[in-house]
Amino acid sequence: MSPRPRVLMVPPTYYGIEYEINPWMDRRQPADTAAAQRQWDGLRSVLVDRLGAEVCLAEPQRGCPDMVFTANAGIVLGDQAVLSRFRHAERQGEEPHFAAWFAAHGYNVQRLPDEIAFEGEGDALFVGDTLLAGYLYRSEVRGHQRVGELLGVRTLSLELTDPRFYHLDTCFCPLDGQTAAYFPGAFDEYARRVLAAEVPLLVAVVEEEAVRFACNAVVLGRHVALNTGCPNLEADLRTLGFTPHATPLDEFLKAGGSAKCLTLHLDRQLVRCLDGGVPEVP
Ligand code: ARG
């Protein structure tokens, strides 16, 4: 693993609200291209200068306005990359570009059967060595088990219930192996029970910050990059020993995205081997 954790981003050159595939998108509220570029540059600086990340870039593609949301490219563990299969045709054109990027950067690209929708790290997040995976609006529950088998990890599925929080990373944010922030209203009763059983410390986010995509935060070590306008979560993070770094991302909220959606973790490793509990060499 490189000393600086690497994340994948795509510049917002062709970003825009060109179709509507979630409740946030409204073609009558177009993105301001210059502001989007400034906000994306601002996030990138926070990631590099404050969170200590190395940002890898993939080439933006004309006709792929949501390609900035690299969390949906797939999910990476070690040298394996499980490629997304987008639910909506509007985003399926991104798949070959992300597949080519993963292959060119030494990943073993794994694919799910065509008929199973899976939207990558947008819907699948590690808490320790367990993959928590969201379904209903985008990814399908039967895809989660395939992803778990491909990556060799324990996988638990969580049903999402609020179309505003259509990806797991819009309402759930693992902070470390024991702690996560979440918006309880986005989960069904059983999913809330699974979360309570799996995550020793759950920090609830209030609705007015959940709709600012407070949970859609990038966590690297004890540093957290997130959208502005989430003072309660920022205070909770400080109490827990994390340092929040707020940066404006409203142009991306118009497409239903924020900090986490704009990044994909490239260096995810298991904390422990499943058999003997022997830590992997980082
Ligand atoms: N407009 C994009 C979509 O609806 C936004 C994706 C946000 N990504 C995320 N990981 N939550 O697919």
Coordinates of C-alpha atoms and ligand atoms in Angstrom, one line a residue:
M1 CA 0.0 0.0 0.0
S2 CA 1.4 3.4 -0.8
P3 CA 2.0 5.7 2.2
R4 CA -0.6 8.2 1.1
P5 CA -4.0 6.5 0.7
R6 CA -5.1 6.8 -2.9
V7 CA -8.5 7.9 -4.1
L8 CA -9.9 8.0 -7.6
M9 CA -11.6 11.2 -8.9
V10 CA -12.8 12.4 -12.3
P11 CA -12.7 16.1 -13.2
P12 CA -16.2 17.7 -13.7
T13 CA -15.4 18.7 -17.3
Y14 CA -18.7 17.2 -18.6
Y15 CA -20.6 17.3 -15.4
G16 CA -24.2 18.5 -15.7
I17 CA -27.9 17.7 -14.9
E18 CA -28.8 16.1 -18.2
Y19 CA -31.3 13.5 -17.0
E20 CA -33.2 12.7 -13.8
I21 CA -32.5 9.4 -12.1
N22 CA -33.0 10.4 -8.5
P23 CA -35.2 12.9 -6.6
W24 CA -32.4 15.5 -6.4
M25 CA -32.0 15.9 -10.2
D26 CA -34.1 18.4 -12.0
R27 CA -33.0 19.5 -15.4
R28 CA -34.6 22.9 -14.7
Q29 CA -31.9 23.4 -12.0
P30 CA -28.7 23.0 -14.1
A31 CA -25.3 22.9 -12.5
D32 CA -23.1 26.0 -12.7
T33 CA -20.1 24.6 -14.5
A34 CA -17.5 27.1 -13.2
A35 CA -18.8 26.7 -9.6
A36 CA -18.7 22.9 -9.9
Q37 CA -15.1 23.0 -11.1
R38 CA -14.2 25.4 -8.1
Q39 CA -15.9 23.1 -5.6
W40 CA -14.4 20.0 -7.1
D41 CA -10.9 21.7 -6.9
G42 CA -11.7 22.7 -3.3
L43 CA -12.5 19.1 -2.4
R44 CA -9.4 17.8 -4.1
S45 CA -7.2 20.3 -2.2
V46 CA -8.8 19.2 1.1
L47 CA -8.2 15.6 0.3
V48 CA -4.5 16.2 -0.6
D49 CA -3.5 18.9 1.8
R50 CA -5.6 18.0 4.9
L51 CA -6.4 14.3 4.6
G52 CA -3.0 13.3 3.1
A53 CA -4.5 11.6 0.1
E54 CA -3.1 11.0 -3.3
V55 CA -5.7 11.7 -5.9
C56 CA -5.6 9.6 -9.0
L57 CA -7.5 10.8 -12.0
A58 CA -9.5 9.1 -14.7
E59 CA -10.3 10.9 -18.0
P60 CA -13.7 12.5 -18.0
Q61 CA -15.9 11.4 -21.0
R62 CA -18.3 13.5 -23.0
G63 CA -21.8 12.1 -22.6
C64 CA -21.1 10.8 -19.1
P65 CA -22.1 13.7 -16.9
D66 CA -22.3 11.6 -13.7
M67 CA -18.8 10.1 -14.2
V68 CA -17.5 12.6 -11.6
F69 CA -19.2 10.3 -9.0
T70 CA -16.4 7.7 -9.0
A71 CA -17.7 6.0 -5.8
N72 CA -20.0 4.3 -8.3
A73 CA -17.2 3.0 -10.5
G74 CA -16.9 -0.2 -8.5
I75 CA -15.5 -1.5 -5.3
V76 CA -11.8 -2.2 -4.7
L77 CA -10.2 -4.6 -2.2
G78 CA -6.5 -5.3 -2.5
D79 CA -5.9 -5.9 -6.3
Q80 CA -9.5 -6.9 -7.0
A81 CA -11.9 -4.4 -8.5
V82 CA -15.6 -5.4 -8.8
L83 CA -17.0 -3.3 -11.6
S84 CA -20.4 -1.6 -11.2
R85 CA -23.3 -2.5 -13.4
F86 CA -25.5 0.6 -13.3
R87 CA -29.2 0.2 -12.9
H88 CA -30.0 3.1 -15.2
A89 CA -29.0 3.1 -18.9
E90 CA -28.0 6.7 -18.5
R91 CA -24.9 5.7 -16.5
Q92 CA -24.1 2.4 -18.2
G93 CA -21.8 4.2 -20.7
E94 CA -19.4 4.8 -17.8
E95 CA -18.7 1.1 -17.3
P96 CA -16.1 0.5 -20.1
H97 CA -14.2 3.6 -19.1
F98 CA -13.9 2.6 -15.5
A99 CA -13.1 -1.0 -16.5
A100 CA -10.3 0.3 -18.7
W101 CA -8.9 2.5 -15.9
F102 CA -8.9 -0.4 -13.4
A103 CA -7.2 -2.8 -15.8
A104 CA -4.6 -0.2 -16.8
H105 CA -3.8 0.4 -13.2
G106 CA -3.1 -3.3 -12.4
Y107 CA -6.5 -4.3 -10.9
N108 CA -8.1 -7.7 -11.6
V109 CA -11.5 -6.5 -12.9
Q110 CA -14.3 -8.7 -11.8
R111 CA -17.8 -8.5 -13.3
L112 CA -21.3 -9.4 -12.1
P113 CA -23.8 -11.0 -14.5
D114 CA -25.3 -8.3 -16.7
E115 CA -28.8 -8.5 -15.2
I116 CA -27.6 -7.7 -11.6
A117 CA -27.4 -4.0 -10.8
F118 CA -24.6 -3.1 -8.4
E119 CA -23.3 0.5 -8.0
G120 CA -19.9 0.0 -6.3
E121 CA -18.8 1.8 -3.2
G122 CA -21.9 4.0 -3.4
D123 CA -23.8 1.0 -2.1
A124 CA -21.1 -1.1 -0.3
L125 CA -19.0 0.2 2.6
F126 CA -16.6 -1.7 4.9
V127 CA -16.9 -1.6 8.6
G128 CA -13.8 -3.5 9.7
D129 CA -13.8 -6.5 7.4
T130 CA -17.5 -6.7 7.0
L131 CA -19.1 -5.2 3.9
L132 CA -22.4 -3.4 4.6
A133 CA -24.4 -3.2 1.4
G134 CA -27.5 -1.1 0.6
Y135 CA -30.2 -2.2 -1.8
L136 CA -33.5 -1.4 -3.3
Y137 CA -33.1 1.8 -5.4
R138 CA -29.9 1.0 -7.2
S139 CA -28.0 -2.2 -6.2
E140 CA -29.8 -5.5 -5.9
V141 CA -29.7 -7.7 -2.9
R142 CA -28.7 -10.8 -4.9
G143 CA -25.7 -8.9 -6.2
H144 CA -24.4 -8.3 -2.7
Q145 CA -23.7 -11.9 -2.1
R146 CA -21.9 -12.3 -5.4
V147 CA -19.7 -9.3 -4.5
G148 CA -19.0 -10.8 -1.1
E149 CA -18.0 -14.1 -2.7
L150 CA -15.8 -12.4 -5.3
L151 CA -14.0 -10.4 -2.6
G152 CA -14.1 -13.2 0.0
V153 CA -15.7 -11.0 2.7
R154 CA -18.7 -11.3 5.0
T155 CA -21.5 -9.2 3.5
L156 CA -24.7 -7.9 5.2
S157 CA -27.5 -6.3 3.2
L158 CA -29.4 -3.3 4.4
E159 CA -32.7 -2.2 2.9
L160 CA -33.0 1.5 2.1
T161 CA -36.4 3.1 2.5
D162 CA -36.2 6.8 1.5
P163 CA -35.6 7.6 -2.2
R164 CA -33.7 10.7 -1.3
F165 CA -31.0 8.4 0.2
Y166 CA -30.9 6.0 -2.7
H167 CA -27.3 4.9 -2.2
L168 CA -25.9 3.6 1.1
D169 CA -23.2 6.2 1.1
T170 CA -25.8 9.0 1.2
C171 CA -27.0 7.9 4.6
F172 CA -24.2 5.8 6.2
C173 CA -20.6 6.7 6.9
P174 CA -18.2 4.3 8.6
L175 CA -15.7 6.3 10.6
D176 CA -13.6 3.5 12.0
G177 CA -14.0 -0.2 12.8
Q178 CA -16.3 0.6 15.7
T179 CA -18.0 3.8 14.8
A180 CA -20.3 5.1 12.0
A181 CA -22.5 8.1 11.3
Y182 CA -26.0 7.4 9.8
F183 CA -29.4 8.8 9.1
P184 CA -31.8 6.4 10.8
G185 CA -34.8 7.5 8.7
A186 CA -33.2 6.1 5.6
F187 CA -33.3 2.4 6.8
D188 CA -36.0 -0.1 7.4
E189 CA -36.5 -1.5 10.9
Y190 CA -34.5 -4.7 10.2
A191 CA -31.6 -2.8 8.7
R192 CA -31.4 -0.5 11.8
R193 CA -31.2 -3.7 13.9
V194 CA -28.4 -5.1 11.8
L195 CA -26.5 -1.8 12.1
A196 CA -27.0 -1.7 15.8
A197 CA -25.7 -5.2 16.2
E198 CA -22.7 -4.6 13.9
V199 CA -21.5 -1.2 14.8
P200 CA -20.8 -0.6 18.5
L201 CA -21.1 3.2 18.2
L202 CA -23.7 4.7 15.8
V203 CA -23.9 8.5 15.6
A204 CA -27.3 9.7 14.3
V205 CA -27.4 12.6 11.9
V206 CA -30.4 15.0 12.0
E207 CA -32.6 15.2 8.9
E208 CA -31.6 18.8 8.1
E209 CA -27.9 17.7 7.9
A210 CA -28.8 14.4 6.2
V211 CA -30.3 16.3 3.3
R212 CA -27.0 18.3 3.1
F213 CA -25.5 14.8 2.6
A214 CA -23.6 15.0 5.9
C215 CA -23.1 11.2 5.8
N216 CA -21.6 11.4 2.3
A217 CA -18.2 12.1 3.8
V218 CA -14.6 11.0 3.0
V219 CA -12.9 9.5 6.0
L220 CA -9.1 9.0 6.0
G221 CA -7.7 8.1 9.4
R222 CA -9.1 10.7 11.9
H223 CA -9.8 13.3 9.2
V224 CA -13.2 13.7 7.6
A225 CA -14.1 15.8 4.5
L226 CA -17.7 16.7 4.1
N227 CA -20.1 19.3 2.7
T228 CA -20.7 22.6 4.5
G229 CA -23.8 23.1 6.6
C230 CA -23.5 20.1 8.9
P231 CA -22.5 21.7 12.3
N232 CA -24.0 19.0 14.5
L233 CA -22.1 16.2 12.8
E234 CA -19.0 18.3 12.9
A235 CA -19.3 18.8 16.6
D236 CA -20.0 15.0 17.1
L237 CA -16.9 14.2 15.1
R238 CA -14.8 16.5 17.2
T239 CA -16.1 14.8 20.4
L240 CA -15.1 11.5 18.9
G241 CA -11.6 12.6 18.2
F242 CA -12.0 13.2 14.4
T243 CA -11.2 16.5 12.6
P244 CA -13.9 17.6 10.2
H245 CA -13.0 19.6 7.1
A246 CA -16.1 21.2 5.5
T247 CA -15.9 22.3 1.9
P248 CA -18.8 23.6 -0.2
L249 CA -20.3 21.0 -2.6
D250 CA -23.7 22.3 -3.4
E251 CA -23.3 22.1 -7.2
F252 CA -23.0 18.3 -6.8
L253 CA -26.0 18.1 -4.4
K254 CA -28.0 19.0 -7.5
A255 CA -27.2 15.6 -8.9
G256 CA -27.6 13.8 -5.6
G257 CA -24.0 13.6 -4.7
S258 CA -21.4 15.1 -2.3
A259 CA -17.8 14.4 -1.1
K260 CA -17.9 10.6 -0.8
C261 CA -19.6 10.1 -4.1
L262 CA -16.8 12.1 -5.8
T263 CA -14.2 9.7 -4.6
L264 CA -13.4 5.9 -4.7
H265 CA -10.9 4.3 -2.2
L266 CA -8.2 2.6 -4.1
D267 CA -6.2 1.0 -1.3
R268 CA -8.8 -0.8 0.7
Q269 CA -7.2 -3.9 2.5
L270 CA -8.7 -6.3 4.9
V271 CA -7.9 -5.5 8.5
R272 CA -7.6 -9.2 9.4
C273 CA -7.5 -12.4 7.4
L274 CA -10.8 -14.2 7.7
D275 CA -9.2 -17.5 8.9
G276 CA -6.6 -16.7 11.6
G277 CA -7.0 -13.1 12.5
V278 CA -3.5 -12.4 11.3
P279 CA -3.2 -8.7 10.2
E280 CA -2.2 -8.1 6.6
V281 CA 1.0 -6.2 6.0
P282 CA -0.1 -2.7 5.1
Ligands
ARG1 N1 -26.6 11.5 -10.3 C1 -25.9 10.4 -9.8 C2 -26.8 9.2 -9.8 O1 -27.9 9.3 -9.6 C3 -25.3 10.7 -8.4 C4 -24.5 9.6 -7.8 C5 -24.0 9.8 -6.5 N2 -23.2 8.8 -6.0 C6 -23.1 8.2 -4.8 N3 -22.2 7.3 -4.6 N4 -24.1 8.4 -3.9 O2 -26.4 8.0 -10.0

